[in-house]
CSV table of C-alpha atoms and ligand atoms in Angstrom, one decimal:
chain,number,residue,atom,x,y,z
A,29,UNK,CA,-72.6,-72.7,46.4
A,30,UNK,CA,-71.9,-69.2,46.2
A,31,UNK,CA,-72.3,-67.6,42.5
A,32,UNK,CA,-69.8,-64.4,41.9
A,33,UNK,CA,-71.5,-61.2,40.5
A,34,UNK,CA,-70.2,-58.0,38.7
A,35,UNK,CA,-71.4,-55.2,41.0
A,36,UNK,CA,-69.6,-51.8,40.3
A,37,UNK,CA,-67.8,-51.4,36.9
A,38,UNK,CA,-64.8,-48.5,36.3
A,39,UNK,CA,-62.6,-47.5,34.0
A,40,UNK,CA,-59.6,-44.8,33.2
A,41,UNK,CA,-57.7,-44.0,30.5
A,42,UNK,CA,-54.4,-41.1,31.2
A,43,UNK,CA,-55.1,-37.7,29.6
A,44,UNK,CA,-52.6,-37.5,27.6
A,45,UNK,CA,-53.8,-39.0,23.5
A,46,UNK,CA,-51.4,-39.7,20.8
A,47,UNK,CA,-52.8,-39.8,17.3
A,48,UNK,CA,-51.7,-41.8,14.3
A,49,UNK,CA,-50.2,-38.6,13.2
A,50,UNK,CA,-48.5,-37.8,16.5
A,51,UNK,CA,-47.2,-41.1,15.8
A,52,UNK,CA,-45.6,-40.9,12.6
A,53,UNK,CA,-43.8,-38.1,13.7
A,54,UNK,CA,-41.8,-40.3,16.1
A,55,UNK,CA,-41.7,-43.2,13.5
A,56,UNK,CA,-42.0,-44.5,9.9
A,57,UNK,CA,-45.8,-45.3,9.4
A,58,UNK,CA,-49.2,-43.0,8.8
A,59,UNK,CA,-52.5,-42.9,9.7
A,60,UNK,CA,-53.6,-44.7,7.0
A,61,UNK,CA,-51.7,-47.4,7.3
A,62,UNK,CA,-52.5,-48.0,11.3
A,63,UNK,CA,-56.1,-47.1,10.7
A,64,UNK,CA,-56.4,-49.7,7.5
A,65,UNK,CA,-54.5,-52.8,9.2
A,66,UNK,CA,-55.6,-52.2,12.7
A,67,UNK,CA,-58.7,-50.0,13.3
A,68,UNK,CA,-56.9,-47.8,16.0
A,69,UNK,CA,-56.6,-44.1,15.4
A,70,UNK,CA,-55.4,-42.7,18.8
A,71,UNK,CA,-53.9,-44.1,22.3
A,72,UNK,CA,-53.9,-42.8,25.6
A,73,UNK,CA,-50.4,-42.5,27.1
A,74,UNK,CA,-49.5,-42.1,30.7
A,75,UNK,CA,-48.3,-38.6,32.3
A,76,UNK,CA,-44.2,-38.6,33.4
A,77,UNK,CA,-44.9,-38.5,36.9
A,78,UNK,CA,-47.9,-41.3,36.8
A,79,UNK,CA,-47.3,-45.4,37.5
A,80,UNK,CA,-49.7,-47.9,36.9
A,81,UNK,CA,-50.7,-48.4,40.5
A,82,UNK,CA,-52.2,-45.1,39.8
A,83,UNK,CA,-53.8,-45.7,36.9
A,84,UNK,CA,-55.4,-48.5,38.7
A,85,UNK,CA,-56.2,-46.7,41.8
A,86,UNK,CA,-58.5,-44.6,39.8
A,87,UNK,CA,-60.5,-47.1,37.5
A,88,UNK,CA,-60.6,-49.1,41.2
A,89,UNK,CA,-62.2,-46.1,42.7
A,90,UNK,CA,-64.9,-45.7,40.2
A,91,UNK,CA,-65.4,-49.2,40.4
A,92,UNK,CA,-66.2,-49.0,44.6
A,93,UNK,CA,-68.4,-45.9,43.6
A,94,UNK,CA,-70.3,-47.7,41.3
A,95,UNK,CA,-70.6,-50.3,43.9
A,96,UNK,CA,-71.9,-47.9,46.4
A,97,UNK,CA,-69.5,-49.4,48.6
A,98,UNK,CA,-66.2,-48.3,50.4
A,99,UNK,CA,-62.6,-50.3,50.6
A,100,UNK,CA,-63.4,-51.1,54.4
A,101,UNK,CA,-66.1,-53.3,52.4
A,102,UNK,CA,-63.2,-55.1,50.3
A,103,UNK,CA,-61.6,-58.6,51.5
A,104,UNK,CA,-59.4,-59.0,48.5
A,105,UNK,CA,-57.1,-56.5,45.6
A,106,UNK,CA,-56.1,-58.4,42.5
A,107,UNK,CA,-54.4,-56.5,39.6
A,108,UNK,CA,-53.5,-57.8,36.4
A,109,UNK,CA,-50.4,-56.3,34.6
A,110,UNK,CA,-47.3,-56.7,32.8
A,111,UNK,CA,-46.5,-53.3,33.3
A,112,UNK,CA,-45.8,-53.2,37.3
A,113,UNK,CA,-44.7,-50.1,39.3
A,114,UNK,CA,-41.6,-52.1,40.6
A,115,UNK,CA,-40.6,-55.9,40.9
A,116,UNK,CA,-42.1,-56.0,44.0
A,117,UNK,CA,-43.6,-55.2,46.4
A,118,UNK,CA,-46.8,-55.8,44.2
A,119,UNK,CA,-48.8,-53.6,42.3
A,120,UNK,CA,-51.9,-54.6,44.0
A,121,UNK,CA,-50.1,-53.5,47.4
A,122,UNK,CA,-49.4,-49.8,45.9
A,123,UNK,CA,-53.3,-49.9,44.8
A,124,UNK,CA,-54.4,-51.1,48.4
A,125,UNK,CA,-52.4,-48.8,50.1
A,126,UNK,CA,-53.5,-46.0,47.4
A,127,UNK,CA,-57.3,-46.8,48.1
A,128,UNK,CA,-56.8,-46.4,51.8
A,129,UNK,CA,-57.4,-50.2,52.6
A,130,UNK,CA,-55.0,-52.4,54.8
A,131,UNK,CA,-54.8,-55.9,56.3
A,132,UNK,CA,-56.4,-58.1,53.4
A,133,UNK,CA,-54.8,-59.8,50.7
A,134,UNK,CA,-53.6,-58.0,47.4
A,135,UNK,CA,-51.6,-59.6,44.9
A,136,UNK,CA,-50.7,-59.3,40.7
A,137,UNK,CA,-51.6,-61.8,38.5
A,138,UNK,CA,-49.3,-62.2,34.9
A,139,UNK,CA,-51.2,-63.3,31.5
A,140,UNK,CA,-50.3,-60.2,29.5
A,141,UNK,CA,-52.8,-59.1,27.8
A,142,UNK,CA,-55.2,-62.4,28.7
A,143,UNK,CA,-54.9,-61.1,32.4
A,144,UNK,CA,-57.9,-60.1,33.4
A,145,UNK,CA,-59.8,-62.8,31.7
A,146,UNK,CA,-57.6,-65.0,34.0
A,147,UNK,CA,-57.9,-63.0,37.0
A,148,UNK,CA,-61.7,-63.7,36.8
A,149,UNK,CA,-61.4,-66.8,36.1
A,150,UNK,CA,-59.5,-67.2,39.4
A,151,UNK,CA,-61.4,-64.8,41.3
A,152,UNK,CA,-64.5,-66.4,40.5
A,153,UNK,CA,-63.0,-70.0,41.8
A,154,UNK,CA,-61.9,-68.4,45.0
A,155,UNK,CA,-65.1,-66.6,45.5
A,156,UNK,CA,-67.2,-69.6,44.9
A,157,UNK,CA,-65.3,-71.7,47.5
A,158,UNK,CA,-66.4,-68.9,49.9
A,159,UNK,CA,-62.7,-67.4,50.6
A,160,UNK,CA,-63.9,-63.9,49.7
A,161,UNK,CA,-67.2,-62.3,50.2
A,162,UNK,CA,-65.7,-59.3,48.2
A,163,UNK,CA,-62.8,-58.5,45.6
A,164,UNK,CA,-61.5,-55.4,43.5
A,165,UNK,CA,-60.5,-56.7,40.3
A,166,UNK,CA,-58.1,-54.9,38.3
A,167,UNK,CA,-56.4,-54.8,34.8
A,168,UNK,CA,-53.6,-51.9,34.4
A,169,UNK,CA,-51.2,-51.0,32.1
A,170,UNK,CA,-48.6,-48.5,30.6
A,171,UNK,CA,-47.3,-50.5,27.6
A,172,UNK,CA,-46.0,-47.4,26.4
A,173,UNK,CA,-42.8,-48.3,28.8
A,174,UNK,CA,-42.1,-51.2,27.5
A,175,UNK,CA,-42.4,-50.6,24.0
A,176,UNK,CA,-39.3,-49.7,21.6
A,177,UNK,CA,-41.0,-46.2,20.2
A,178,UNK,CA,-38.6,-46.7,17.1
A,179,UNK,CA,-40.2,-50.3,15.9
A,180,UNK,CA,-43.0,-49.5,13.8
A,181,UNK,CA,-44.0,-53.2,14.0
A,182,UNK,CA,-44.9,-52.9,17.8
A,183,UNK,CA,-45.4,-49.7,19.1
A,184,UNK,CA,-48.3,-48.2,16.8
A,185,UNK,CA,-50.3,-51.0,18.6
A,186,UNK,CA,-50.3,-50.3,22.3
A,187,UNK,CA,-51.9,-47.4,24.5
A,188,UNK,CA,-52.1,-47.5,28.4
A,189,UNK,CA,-55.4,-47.3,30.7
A,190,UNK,CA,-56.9,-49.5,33.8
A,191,UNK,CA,-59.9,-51.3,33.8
A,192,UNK,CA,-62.0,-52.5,37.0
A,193,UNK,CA,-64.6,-54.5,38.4
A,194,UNK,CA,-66.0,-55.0,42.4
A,195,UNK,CA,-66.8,-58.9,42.6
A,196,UNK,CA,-69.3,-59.6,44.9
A,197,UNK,CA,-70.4,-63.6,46.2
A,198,UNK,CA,-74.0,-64.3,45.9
A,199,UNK,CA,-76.3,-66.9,46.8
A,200,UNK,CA,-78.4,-65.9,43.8
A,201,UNK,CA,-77.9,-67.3,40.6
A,202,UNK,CA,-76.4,-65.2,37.5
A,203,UNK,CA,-72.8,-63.5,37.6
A,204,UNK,CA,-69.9,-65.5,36.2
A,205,UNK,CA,-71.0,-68.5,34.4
A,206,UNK,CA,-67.4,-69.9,34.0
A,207,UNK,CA,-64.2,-69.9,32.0
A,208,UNK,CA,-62.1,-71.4,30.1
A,209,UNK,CA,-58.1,-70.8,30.5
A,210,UNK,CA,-55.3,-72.0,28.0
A,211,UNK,CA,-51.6,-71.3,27.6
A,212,UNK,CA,-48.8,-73.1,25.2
A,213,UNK,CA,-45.2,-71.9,26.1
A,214,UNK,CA,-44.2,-73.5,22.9
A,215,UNK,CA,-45.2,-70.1,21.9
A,216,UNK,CA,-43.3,-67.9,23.8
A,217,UNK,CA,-41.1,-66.5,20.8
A,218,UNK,CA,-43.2,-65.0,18.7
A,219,UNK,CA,-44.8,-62.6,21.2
A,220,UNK,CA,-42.3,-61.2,24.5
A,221,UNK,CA,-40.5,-58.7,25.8
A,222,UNK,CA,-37.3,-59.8,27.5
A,223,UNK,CA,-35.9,-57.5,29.9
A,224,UNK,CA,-38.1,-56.3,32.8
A,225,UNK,CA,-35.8,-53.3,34.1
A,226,UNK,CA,-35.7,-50.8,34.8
A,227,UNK,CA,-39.5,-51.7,34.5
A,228,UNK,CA,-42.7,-49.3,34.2
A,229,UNK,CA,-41.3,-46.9,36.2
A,230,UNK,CA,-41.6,-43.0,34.9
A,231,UNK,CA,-38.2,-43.3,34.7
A,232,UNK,CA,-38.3,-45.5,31.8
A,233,UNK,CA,-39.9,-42.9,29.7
A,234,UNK,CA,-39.2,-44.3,26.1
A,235,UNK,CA,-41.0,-41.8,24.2
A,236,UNK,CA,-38.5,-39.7,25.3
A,237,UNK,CA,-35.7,-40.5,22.7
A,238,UNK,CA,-32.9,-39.2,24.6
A,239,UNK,CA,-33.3,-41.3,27.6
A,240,UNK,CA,-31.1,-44.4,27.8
A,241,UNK,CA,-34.5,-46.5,28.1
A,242,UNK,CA,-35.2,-45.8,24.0
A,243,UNK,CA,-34.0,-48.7,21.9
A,244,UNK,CA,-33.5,-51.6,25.3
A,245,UNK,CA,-35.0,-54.7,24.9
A,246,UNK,CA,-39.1,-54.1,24.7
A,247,UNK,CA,-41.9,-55.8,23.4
A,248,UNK,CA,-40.8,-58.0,20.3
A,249,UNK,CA,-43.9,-59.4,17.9
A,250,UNK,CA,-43.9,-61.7,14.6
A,251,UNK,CA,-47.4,-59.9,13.6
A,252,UNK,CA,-48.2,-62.1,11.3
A,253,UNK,CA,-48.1,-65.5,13.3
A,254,UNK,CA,-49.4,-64.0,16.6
A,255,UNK,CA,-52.6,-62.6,13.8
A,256,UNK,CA,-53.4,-65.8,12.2
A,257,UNK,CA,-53.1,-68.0,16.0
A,258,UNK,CA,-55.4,-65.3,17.6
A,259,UNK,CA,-57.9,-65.8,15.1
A,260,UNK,CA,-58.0,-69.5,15.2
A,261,UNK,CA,-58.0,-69.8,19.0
A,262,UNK,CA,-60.2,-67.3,19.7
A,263,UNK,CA,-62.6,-68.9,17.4
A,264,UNK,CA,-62.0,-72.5,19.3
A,265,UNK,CA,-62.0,-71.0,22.8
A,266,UNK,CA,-65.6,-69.3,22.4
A,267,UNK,CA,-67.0,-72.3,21.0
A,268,UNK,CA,-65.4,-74.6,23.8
A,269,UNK,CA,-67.0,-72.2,26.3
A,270,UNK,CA,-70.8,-71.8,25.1
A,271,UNK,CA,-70.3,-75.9,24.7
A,272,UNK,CA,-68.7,-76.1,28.1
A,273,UNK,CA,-71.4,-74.2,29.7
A,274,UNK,CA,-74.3,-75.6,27.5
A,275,UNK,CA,-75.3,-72.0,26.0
A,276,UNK,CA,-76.6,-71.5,22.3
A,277,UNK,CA,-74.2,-68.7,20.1
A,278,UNK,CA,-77.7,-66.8,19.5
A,279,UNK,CA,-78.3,-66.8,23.0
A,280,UNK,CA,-75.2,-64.0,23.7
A,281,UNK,CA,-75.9,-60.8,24.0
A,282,UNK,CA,-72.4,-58.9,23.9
A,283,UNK,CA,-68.9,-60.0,22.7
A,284,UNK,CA,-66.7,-58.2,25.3
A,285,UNK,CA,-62.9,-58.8,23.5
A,286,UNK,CA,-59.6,-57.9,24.3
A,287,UNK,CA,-59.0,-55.1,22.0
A,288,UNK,CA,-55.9,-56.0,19.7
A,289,UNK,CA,-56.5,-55.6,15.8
A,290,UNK,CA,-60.5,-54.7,14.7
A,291,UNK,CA,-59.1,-57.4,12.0
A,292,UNK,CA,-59.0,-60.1,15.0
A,293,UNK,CA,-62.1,-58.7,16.6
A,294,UNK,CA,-64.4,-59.3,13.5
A,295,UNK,CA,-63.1,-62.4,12.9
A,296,UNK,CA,-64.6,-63.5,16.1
A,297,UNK,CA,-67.7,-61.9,16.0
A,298,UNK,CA,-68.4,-63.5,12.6
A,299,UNK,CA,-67.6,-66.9,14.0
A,300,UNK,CA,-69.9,-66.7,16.5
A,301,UNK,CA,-72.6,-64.5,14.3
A,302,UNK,CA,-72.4,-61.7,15.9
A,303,UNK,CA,-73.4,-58.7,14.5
A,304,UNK,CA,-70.8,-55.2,15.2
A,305,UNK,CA,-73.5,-53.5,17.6
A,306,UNK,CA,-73.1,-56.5,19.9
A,307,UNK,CA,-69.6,-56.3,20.3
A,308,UNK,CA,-67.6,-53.6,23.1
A,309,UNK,CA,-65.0,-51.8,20.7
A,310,UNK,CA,-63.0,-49.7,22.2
A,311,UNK,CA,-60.0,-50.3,19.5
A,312,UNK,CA,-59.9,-47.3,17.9
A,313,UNK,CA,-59.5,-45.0,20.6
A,314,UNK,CA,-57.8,-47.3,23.3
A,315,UNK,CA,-55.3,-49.7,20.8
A,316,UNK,CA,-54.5,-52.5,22.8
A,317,UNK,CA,-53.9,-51.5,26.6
A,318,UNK,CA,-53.2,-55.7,27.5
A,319,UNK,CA,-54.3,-56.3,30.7
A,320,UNK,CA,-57.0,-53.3,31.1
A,321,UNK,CA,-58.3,-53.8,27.7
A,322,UNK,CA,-60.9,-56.1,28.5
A,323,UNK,CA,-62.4,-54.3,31.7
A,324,UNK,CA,-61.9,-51.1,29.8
A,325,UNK,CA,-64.3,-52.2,27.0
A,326,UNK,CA,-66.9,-53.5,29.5
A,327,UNK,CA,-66.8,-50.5,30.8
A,328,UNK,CA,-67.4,-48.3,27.9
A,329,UNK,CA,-70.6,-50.3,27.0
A,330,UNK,CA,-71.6,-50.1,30.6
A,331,UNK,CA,-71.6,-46.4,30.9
A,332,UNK,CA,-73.3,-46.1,27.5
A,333,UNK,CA,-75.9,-47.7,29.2
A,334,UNK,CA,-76.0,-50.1,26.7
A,335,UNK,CA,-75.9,-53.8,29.0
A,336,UNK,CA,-79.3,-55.0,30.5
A,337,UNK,CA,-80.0,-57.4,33.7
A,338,UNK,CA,-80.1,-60.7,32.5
A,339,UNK,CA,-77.8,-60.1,29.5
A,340,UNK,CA,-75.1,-62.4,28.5
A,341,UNK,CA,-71.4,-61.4,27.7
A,342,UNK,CA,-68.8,-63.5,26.5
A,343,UNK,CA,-65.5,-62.2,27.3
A,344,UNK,CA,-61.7,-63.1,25.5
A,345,UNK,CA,-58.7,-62.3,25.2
A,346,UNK,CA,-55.5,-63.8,23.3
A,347,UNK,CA,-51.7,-62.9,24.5
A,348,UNK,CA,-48.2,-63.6,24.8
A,349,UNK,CA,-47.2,-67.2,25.8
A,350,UNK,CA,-49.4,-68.0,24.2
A,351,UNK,CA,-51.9,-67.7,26.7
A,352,UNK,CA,-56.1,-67.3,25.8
A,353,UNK,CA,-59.1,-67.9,27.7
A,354,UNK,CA,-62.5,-66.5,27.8
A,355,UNK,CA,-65.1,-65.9,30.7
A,356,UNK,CA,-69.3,-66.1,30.5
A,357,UNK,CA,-70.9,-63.5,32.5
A,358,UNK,CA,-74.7,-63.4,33.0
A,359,UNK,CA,-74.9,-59.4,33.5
A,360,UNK,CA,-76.5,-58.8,37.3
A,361,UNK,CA,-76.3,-55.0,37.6
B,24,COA,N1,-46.6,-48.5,9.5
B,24,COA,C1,-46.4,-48.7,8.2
B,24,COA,N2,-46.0,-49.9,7.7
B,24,COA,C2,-45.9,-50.9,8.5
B,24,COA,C3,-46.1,-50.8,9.9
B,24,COA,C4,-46.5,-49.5,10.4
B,24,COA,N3,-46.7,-49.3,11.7
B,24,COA,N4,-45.9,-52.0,10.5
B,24,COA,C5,-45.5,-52.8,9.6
B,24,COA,N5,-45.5,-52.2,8.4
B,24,COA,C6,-45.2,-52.8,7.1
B,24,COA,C7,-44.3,-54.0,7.1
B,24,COA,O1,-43.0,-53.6,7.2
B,24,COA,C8,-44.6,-54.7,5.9
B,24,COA,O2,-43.9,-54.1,4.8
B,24,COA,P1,-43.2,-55.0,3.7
B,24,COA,O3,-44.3,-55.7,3.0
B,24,COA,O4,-42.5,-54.0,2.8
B,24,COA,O5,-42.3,-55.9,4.5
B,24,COA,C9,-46.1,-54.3,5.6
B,24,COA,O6,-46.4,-53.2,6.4
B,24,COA,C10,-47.1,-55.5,5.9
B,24,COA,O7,-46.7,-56.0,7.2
B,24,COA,P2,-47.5,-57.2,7.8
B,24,COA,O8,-46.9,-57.6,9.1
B,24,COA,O9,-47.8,-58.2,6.8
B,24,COA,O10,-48.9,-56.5,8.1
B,24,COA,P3,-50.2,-57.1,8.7
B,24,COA,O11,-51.3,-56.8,7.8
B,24,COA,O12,-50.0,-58.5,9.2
B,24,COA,O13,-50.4,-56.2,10.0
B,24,COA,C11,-50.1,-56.3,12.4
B,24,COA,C12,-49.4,-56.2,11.0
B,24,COA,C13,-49.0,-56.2,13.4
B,24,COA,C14,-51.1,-55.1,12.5
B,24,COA,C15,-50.9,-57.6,12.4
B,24,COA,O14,-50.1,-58.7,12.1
B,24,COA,C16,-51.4,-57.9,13.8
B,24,COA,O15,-52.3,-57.2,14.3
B,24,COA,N6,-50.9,-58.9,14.5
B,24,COA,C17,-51.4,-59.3,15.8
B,24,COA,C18,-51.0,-58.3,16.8
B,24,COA,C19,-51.5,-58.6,18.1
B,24,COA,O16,-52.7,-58.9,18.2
B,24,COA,N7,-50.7,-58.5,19.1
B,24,COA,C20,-51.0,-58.6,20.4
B,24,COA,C21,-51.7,-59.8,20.8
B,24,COA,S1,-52.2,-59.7,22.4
C-alpha cells in the first residue's frame, strides 16, 4: 500500500490587515477585550477585486514551488471552503484553471472550518487506494463576506487567507498516519450562516456599510456553547486518534490546530501535555481563517524552519455542524 506524504507546503494571507482598533471603529468592542478573550490582535482581509480562488491560487503556487514540481505534475485540485467564488462551477475549477492545469479532477470539499482536516483525511484514502499519484490540497477563505461587520459576537473572530499542501503517494513509510472524522447535525444551530448569496463574491463587500450585503443573513454563533463543545471534543478526538493509531501523547512533536480562540487552543495542548513551543499559533495574527487555518499554521512553523524529518504533528480542527476530526502526520520533508 501506498503511504501519502506532505511534499511542498504554502501559504498566503491578503495584504490588507485590520487591527483590533481598526475594528472597533466599525463596531462596539476594543482591543482589550478581543486580545483578553481570544488572543487575536489583527486579521488579514481580502482586497475588493480579489476571490478566494485567488487566494488559493497563490498559497497553491507556493505549495508546487516548494514541491519543485509544476501543475503538469498534478492529477488531482481539492479546495476546502465555505467561502466559494460562486455556487458553482467549483472553486477548485477557478484554481485549476488559475494554475494553468486542465483535464484532471478538481472539486470543493465543505466542513467549515474542519475542512482541510477532512480533505486530508479523504485525500489520503484516495491516495492510498492508488487513484492519485499526486494532489494540490487546499484550504481558502474570505470569511470577511459572510460575516455581519455590525455583530460584535462574530465578526472580531474571523480573518481571510489560504493554506496549501502538494500530496504525494509513496511506497515509503511515514506521511499521513490517519484520521479521525466526526460530525453531529444535532448541532447545527448554534454555529451557521444561512443564506449563501450573493456568496463570497467582491460584490458582497460587507465592510462596506453602505452596500445592501451589510446586515443579510451571515455567520450566526452561540459563543459560549460552541467554546465549551470545542474544548471537550477536541480533547476526545486527540486522544481517540493517538489510541487509534497506537502512538504515546509524549511521542508528538507539534500540535498543528485550527486557530479559533488561544482559550480553545491551550485547552488542548494541556490535555495532551503539550508545552506552547510545540504548538503552530498563528491566532493572533490570522483570527480564525476556517478552512485555511489549519494549512496556514503548518505553514508558518514550516517556514520558520522549525519541523524536522521524522517529526510527528497532530492536526485538529472543530466547526460548524458540528463537525471535528483530526489527522496524524509523520513529517517527510
Ligand atoms: N467586544 C466586546 N464585548 C463583547 C464582544 C466583543 N467583540 N463580544 C461579546 N462581548 C460581550 C458580550 O456581549 C458579553 O457581555 P454581557 O456579559 O454584558 O452580556 C460579554 O462580552 C461576555 O460574552 P461571552 O460570550 O460570555 O464571552 P466569552 O468569554 O465566551 O467569549 C467568544 C466569547 C466568542 C470569544 C468565545 O465564546 C468563543 O471563542 N467561542 C467559540 C468561538 C469559536 O471557536 N467559533 C468558531 C468555531 S470553528
Amino acid at each position: 500500500m501506498k503511504h501519502t506524504h506532505i511534499i511542498g507546503v504554502g501559504g498566503y494571507l491578503p495584504e490588507n490587515v485590520m487591527s483590533n482598533d481598526d475594528l472597533a471603529k466599525v463596531v462596539d468592542t476594543s482591543d482589550a477585550w478581543i486580545r483578553e478573550r481570544t488572543g487575536i490582535t489583527q486579521r488579514h482581509i481580502i482586497a475588493k477585486d480579489e476571490y478566494t480562488s485567488d487566494l488559493a491560487t497563490r498559497a497553491g503556487a507556493q505549495a508546487l514551488e516548494d514541491a519543485g514540481i509544476s501543475i503538469d505534475d498534478i492529477d488531482a485540485i481539492v479546495v476546502a471552503t465555505t467561502t466559494p467564488d460562486m455556487i458553482f462551477p467549483s472553486t477548485a475549477s477557478m484554481v485549476q484553471h488559475k494554475l494553468g492545469g486542465k483535464g484532471f479532477p478538481a472539486w470543493d470539499i465543505q466542513a467549515v472550518c474542519s475542512g482541510f482536516v477532512y480533505g486530508l483525511a479523504q485525500v489520503d484514502a484516495m491516495m492510498r487506494g492508488g487513484m492519485f499519484k499526486r494532489v494540490l490540497l487546499i484550504g481558502a477563505e474570505s470569511m470577511s463576506r459572510i460575516l455581519d461587520w455590525q455583530d460584535r459576537n462574530t465578526c472580531v473572530l474571523f480573518g481571510d487567507g489560504a493554506g496549501a499542501v502538494v500530496l504525494e503517494a509513496r511506497d515509503e513509510d511515514g506521511g499521513i498516519v490517519g484520521s479521525v472524522l466526526h460530525c453531529d447535525g444535532s448541532y447545527r444551530d448554534l454555529l451557521l450562516a444561512k443564506h449563501a448569496h450573493p456568496g463570497a463574491s467582491p460584490h458582497n463587500n460587507r465592510l462596506d456599510l453602505n452596500t445592501d450585503a451589510a446586515g443579510v443573513a451571515a455567520v450566526e454563533m452561540k459563543g459560549n456553547e460552541v467554546f465549551r463543545f470545542a474544548v471537550t471534543k477536541l480533547g476526545e478526538v486527540v486522544k481517540e486518534v493517538l489510541e487509534k493509531y497506537d502512538i504515546q501523547q509524549n511521542e508528538l512533536d507539534w500540535l498543528v490546530p485550527h486557530q479559533a480562540n488561544i482559550r480553545i487552543l491551550n485547552a488542548t495542548a494541556k490535555k495532551l501535555n503539550m508545552s506552547t513551543d510545540q504548538v503552530a499559533l498563528t491566532v493572533a495574527k490570522h483570527a480564525n481563517t476556517s478552512a485555511a487555518s489549519v494549512p496556514l499554521a503548518l505553514n508558518d512553523i514550516y517556514r520558520a524552519g522549525k519541523v524536522k524529518k521524522g517529526q510527528l504533528l497532530l492536526l485538529e480542527a472543530f466547526a460548524g455542524g458540528f463537525a471535528w476530526g483530526a489527522n496524524l502526520v509523520r513529517w517527510s520533508k
